[in-house]
XYZ file of C-alpha atoms in Angstrom:
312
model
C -11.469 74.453 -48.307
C -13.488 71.367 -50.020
C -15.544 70.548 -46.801
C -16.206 74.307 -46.466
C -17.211 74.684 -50.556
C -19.489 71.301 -49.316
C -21.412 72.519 -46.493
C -21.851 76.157 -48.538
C -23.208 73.852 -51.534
C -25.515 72.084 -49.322
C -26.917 74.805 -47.403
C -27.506 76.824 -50.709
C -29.577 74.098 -51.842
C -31.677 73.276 -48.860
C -32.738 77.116 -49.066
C -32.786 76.730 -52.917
C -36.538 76.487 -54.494
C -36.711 74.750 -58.050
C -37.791 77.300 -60.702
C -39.304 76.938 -63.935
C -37.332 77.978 -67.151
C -38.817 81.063 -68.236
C -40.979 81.430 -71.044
C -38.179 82.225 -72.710
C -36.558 79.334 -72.157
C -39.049 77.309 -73.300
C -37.976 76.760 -76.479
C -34.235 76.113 -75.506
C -35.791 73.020 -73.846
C -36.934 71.098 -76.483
C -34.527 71.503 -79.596
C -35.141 69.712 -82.875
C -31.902 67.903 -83.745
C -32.560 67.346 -87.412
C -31.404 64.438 -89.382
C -31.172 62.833 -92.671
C -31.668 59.353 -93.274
C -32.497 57.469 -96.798
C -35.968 56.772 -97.524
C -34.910 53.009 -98.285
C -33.575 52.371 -94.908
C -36.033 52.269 -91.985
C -34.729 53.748 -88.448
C -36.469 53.611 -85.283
C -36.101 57.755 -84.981
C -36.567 59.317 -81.391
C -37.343 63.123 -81.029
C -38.081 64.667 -78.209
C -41.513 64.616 -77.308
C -43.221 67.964 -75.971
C -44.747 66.177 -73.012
C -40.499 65.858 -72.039
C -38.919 69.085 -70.518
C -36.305 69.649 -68.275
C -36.424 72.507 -65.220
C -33.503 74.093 -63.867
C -33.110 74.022 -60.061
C -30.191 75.592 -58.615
C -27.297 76.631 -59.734
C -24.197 77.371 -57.491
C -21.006 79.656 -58.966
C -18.522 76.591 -58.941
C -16.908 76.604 -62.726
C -15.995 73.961 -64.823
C -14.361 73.987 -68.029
C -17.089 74.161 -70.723
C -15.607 70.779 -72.412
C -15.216 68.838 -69.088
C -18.712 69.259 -68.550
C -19.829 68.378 -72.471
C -17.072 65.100 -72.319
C -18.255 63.837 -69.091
C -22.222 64.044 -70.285
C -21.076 62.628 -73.609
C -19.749 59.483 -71.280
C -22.886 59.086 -69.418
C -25.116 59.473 -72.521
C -22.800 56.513 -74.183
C -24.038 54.352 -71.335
C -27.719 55.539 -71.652
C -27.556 54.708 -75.108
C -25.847 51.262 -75.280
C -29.320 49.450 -73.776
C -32.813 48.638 -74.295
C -34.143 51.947 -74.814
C -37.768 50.944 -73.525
C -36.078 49.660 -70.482
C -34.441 51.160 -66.976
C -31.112 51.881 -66.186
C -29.551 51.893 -62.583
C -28.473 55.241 -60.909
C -25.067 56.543 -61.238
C -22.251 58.863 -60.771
C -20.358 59.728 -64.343
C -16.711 61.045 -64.860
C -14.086 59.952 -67.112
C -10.190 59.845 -67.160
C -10.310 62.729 -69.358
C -11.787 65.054 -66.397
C -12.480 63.853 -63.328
C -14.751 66.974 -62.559
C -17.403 67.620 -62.772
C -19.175 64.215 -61.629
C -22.805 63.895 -63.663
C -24.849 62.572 -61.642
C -27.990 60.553 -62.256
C -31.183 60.746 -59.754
C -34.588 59.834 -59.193
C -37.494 61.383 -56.855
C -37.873 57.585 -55.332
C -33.832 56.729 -55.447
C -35.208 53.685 -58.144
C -33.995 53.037 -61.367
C -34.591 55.801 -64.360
C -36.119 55.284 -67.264
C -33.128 55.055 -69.941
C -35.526 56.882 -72.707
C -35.846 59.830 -69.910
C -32.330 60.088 -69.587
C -31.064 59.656 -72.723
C -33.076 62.890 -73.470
C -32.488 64.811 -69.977
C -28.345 64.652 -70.528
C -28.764 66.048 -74.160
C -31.001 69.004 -72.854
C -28.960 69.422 -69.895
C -26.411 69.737 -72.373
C -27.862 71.734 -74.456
C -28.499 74.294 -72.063
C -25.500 75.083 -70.296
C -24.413 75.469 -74.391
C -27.152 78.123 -75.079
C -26.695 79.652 -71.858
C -22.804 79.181 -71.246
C -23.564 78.671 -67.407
C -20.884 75.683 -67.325
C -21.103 75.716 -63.188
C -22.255 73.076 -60.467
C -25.952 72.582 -61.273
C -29.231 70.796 -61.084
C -31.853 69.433 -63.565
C -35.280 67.612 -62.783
C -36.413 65.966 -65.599
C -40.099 65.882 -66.251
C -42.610 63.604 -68.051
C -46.319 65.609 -68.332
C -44.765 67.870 -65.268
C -44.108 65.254 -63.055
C -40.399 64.809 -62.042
C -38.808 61.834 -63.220
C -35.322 61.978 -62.554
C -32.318 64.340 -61.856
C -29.173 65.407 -63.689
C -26.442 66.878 -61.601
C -23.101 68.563 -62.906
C -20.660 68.260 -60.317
C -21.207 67.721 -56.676
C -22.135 67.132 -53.987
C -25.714 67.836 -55.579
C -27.247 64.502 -54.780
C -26.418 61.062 -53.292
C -25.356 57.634 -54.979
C -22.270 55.836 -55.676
C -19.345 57.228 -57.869
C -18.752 55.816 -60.631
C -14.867 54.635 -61.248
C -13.451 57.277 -64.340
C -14.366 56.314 -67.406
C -12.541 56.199 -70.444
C -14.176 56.851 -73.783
C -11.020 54.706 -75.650
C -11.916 51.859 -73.878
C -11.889 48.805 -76.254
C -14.565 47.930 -78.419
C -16.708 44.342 -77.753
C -14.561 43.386 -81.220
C -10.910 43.414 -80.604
C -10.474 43.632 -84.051
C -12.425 46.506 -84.339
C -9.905 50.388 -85.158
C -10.200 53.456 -85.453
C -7.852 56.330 -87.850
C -8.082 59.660 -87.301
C -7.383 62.698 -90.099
C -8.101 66.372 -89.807
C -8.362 68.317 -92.952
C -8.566 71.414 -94.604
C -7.937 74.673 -91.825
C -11.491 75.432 -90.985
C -12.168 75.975 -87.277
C -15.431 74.001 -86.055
C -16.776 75.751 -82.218
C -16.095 73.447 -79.824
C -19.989 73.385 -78.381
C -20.911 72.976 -81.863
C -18.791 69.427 -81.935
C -20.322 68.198 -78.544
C -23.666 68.963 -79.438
C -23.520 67.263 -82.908
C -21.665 64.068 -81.206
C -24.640 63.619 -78.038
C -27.396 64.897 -80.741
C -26.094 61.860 -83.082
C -25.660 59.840 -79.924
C -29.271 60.394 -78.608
C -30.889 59.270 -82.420
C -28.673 56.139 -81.966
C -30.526 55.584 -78.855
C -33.557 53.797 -79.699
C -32.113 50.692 -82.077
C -30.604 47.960 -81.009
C -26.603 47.519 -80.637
C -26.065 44.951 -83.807
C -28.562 46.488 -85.812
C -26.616 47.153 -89.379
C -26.000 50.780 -90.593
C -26.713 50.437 -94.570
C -26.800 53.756 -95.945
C -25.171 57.527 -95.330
C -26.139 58.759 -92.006
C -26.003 62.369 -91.125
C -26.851 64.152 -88.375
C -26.392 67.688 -87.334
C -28.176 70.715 -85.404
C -29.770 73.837 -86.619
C -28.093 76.132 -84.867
C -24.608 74.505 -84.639
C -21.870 74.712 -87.430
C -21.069 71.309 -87.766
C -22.508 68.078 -88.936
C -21.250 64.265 -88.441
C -21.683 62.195 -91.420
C -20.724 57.972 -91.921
C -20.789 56.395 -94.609
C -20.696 52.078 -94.682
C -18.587 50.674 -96.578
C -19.514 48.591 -99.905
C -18.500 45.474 -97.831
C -20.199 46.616 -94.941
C -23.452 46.591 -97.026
C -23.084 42.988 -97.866
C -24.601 40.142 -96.182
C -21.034 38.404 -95.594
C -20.098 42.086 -94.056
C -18.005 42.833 -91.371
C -21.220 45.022 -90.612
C -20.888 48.417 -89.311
C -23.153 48.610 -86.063
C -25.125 50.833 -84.312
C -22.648 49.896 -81.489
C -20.015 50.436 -83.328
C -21.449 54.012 -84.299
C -21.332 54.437 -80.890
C -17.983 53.738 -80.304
C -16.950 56.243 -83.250
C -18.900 59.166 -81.514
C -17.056 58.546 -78.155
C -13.726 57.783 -78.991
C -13.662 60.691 -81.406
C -14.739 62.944 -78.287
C -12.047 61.854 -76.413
C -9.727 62.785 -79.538
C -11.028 65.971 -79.847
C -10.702 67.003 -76.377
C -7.456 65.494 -76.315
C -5.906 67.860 -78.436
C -8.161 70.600 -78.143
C -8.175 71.338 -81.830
C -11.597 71.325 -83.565
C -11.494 71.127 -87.173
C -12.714 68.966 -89.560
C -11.738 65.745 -89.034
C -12.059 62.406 -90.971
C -12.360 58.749 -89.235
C -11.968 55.194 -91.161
C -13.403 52.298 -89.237
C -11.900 49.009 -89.446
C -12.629 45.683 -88.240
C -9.628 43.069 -88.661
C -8.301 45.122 -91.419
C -11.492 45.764 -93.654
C -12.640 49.112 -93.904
C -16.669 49.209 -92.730
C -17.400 52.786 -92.364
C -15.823 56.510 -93.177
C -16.972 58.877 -90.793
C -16.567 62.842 -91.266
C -17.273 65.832 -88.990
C -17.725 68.891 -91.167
C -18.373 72.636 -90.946
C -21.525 73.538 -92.407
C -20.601 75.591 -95.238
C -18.531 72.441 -96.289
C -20.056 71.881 -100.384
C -19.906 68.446 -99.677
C -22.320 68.916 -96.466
C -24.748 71.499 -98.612
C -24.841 68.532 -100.906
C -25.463 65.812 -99.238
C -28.475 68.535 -97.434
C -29.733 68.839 -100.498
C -28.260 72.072 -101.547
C -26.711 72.283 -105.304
C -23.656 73.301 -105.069
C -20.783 73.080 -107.399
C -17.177 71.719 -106.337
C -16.162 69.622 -103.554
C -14.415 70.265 -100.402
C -14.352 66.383 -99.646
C -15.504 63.310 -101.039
C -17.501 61.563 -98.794
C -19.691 58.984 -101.239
């Protein structure tokens, strides 16, 4: 049955033709991730710039559960995001212990490295639209700079060739041994599970561009337009301090994977609260809220009266 689901994948997609998103899916290719960052704190930002797009090529009625396919991406968008963001990362095959299926896989027209910046933003929009379109099946994406292809995102396989990558897991221990992570959720408020996902590989692509021990000083929040939830961290008072233990942009990457991997472990997505440790001194709180939290409308800029949380 697999080698027969193989050669039917394969000779779809040596009839298959790439196609353009429609006009209509224009937009749904290049959404603005907003976040909020103090004016006294300088961060090397990345949007998505309009000359970036993504095409969909084929796409082949093999299902996958809608948060395998968001968990796995998450995984391979940790790795694009953990290196020099101006600089190239190898081709791979992504999967974690979580869910072995579907593979992501990572391609390029000349089988040579891929610009990190160009995946980094090709897994979000991939991700993005099999959210918007909820067309969580075997797939294809060529990812284009000024219309010329650039790489390729696959979800699941056989799509394209290269090495798989051993399963990953997104608990895997931080570079600090001392480093810890608690977990809380709060209050009964349901969160949609695409709406987590996005928030985590939208926060995950801003992290992108700065460096891994760069020090987070202020709030950060991040969140999406259109989704109902929003990931906020705040350092801690020590963690502002030039004797620290600093919180990281590394270690704000760790947060946004391992709390993935809680999430989808027990499939329950409400608001949740994370304290962030190293050797026993708090560095960070991290919350993921729903957007008519008061404490989010707040911190957005929206007076409201009462709080749901503290998160100062």
């Amino acid at each position: 049955m697999y080698f027969l689901r193989v050669c039917l994948t394969v000779l779809y997609l040596v009839r298959a033709r790439f196609v353009s998103c429609a006009p209509s899916d224009t937009n749904l290719s290049r959404p603005q991730p907003r976040s909020i960052y103090p004016a006294n704190l300088t961060h090397l930002l990345t949007s998505i710039p309009s000359d970036f797009s993504i095409e969909r090529g084929v796409e082949f009625p093999i299902p996958y559960l809608p948060e395998a396919c968001f968990v796995n991406i998450i995984a391979a968008l940790r790795d694009a995001a953990s290196g020099d963001f101006t600089g190239s990362i190898p081709l791979a095959s992504y999967r974690t212990t979580r869910f072995l299926r579907p593979l992501i896989k990572i391609n390029s027209p000349n089988s040579a490295d891929i610009q990190r910046k160009y995946l980094v933003w090709g897994l979000f929009l991939t991700a993005y639209y099999l959210r918007v379109h909820n067309v969580f099946h075997l797939s294809l994406f060529s990812l284009l700079w000024k219309g010329e292809k650039v790489g390729m995102v696959g979800v699941g396989g056989p799509i394209i060739t290269g090495g798989v990558t051993n399963p990953l897991s997104l608990t895997r221990p931080s570079s600090n041994d001392e480093f810890h992570i608690s977990y809380a959720y709060f209050g009964t408020k349901v969160i949609p599970k695409g709406a987590v996902f996005m928030t985590i590989a939208s926060a995950l692509m801003e992290t992108a561009p700065r460096a891994a021990y760069t020090p987070i000083l202020s709030t950060w929040i991040d969140y999406m337009q259109d989704e109902q939830c929003a990931f906020v961290v705040t350092p801690s008072e020590v963690a502002r301090t030039a004797a620290g233990p600093f919180f990281t942009n590394e270690d704000l990457i760790d947060v946004l994977t391992k709390a993935t991997d809680y999430f989808a472990q027990g499939n329950v997505y409400r608001q949740m609260e994370l304290n962030v440790s190293v050797g026993g001194v708090v560095t960070a709180q991290a919350v993921f809220l729903h957007r008519s939290n008061p404490a989010f409308l707040e911190l957005a800029g929206i007076n409201v009266t009462g709080h749901e949380l503290d998160v100062a």
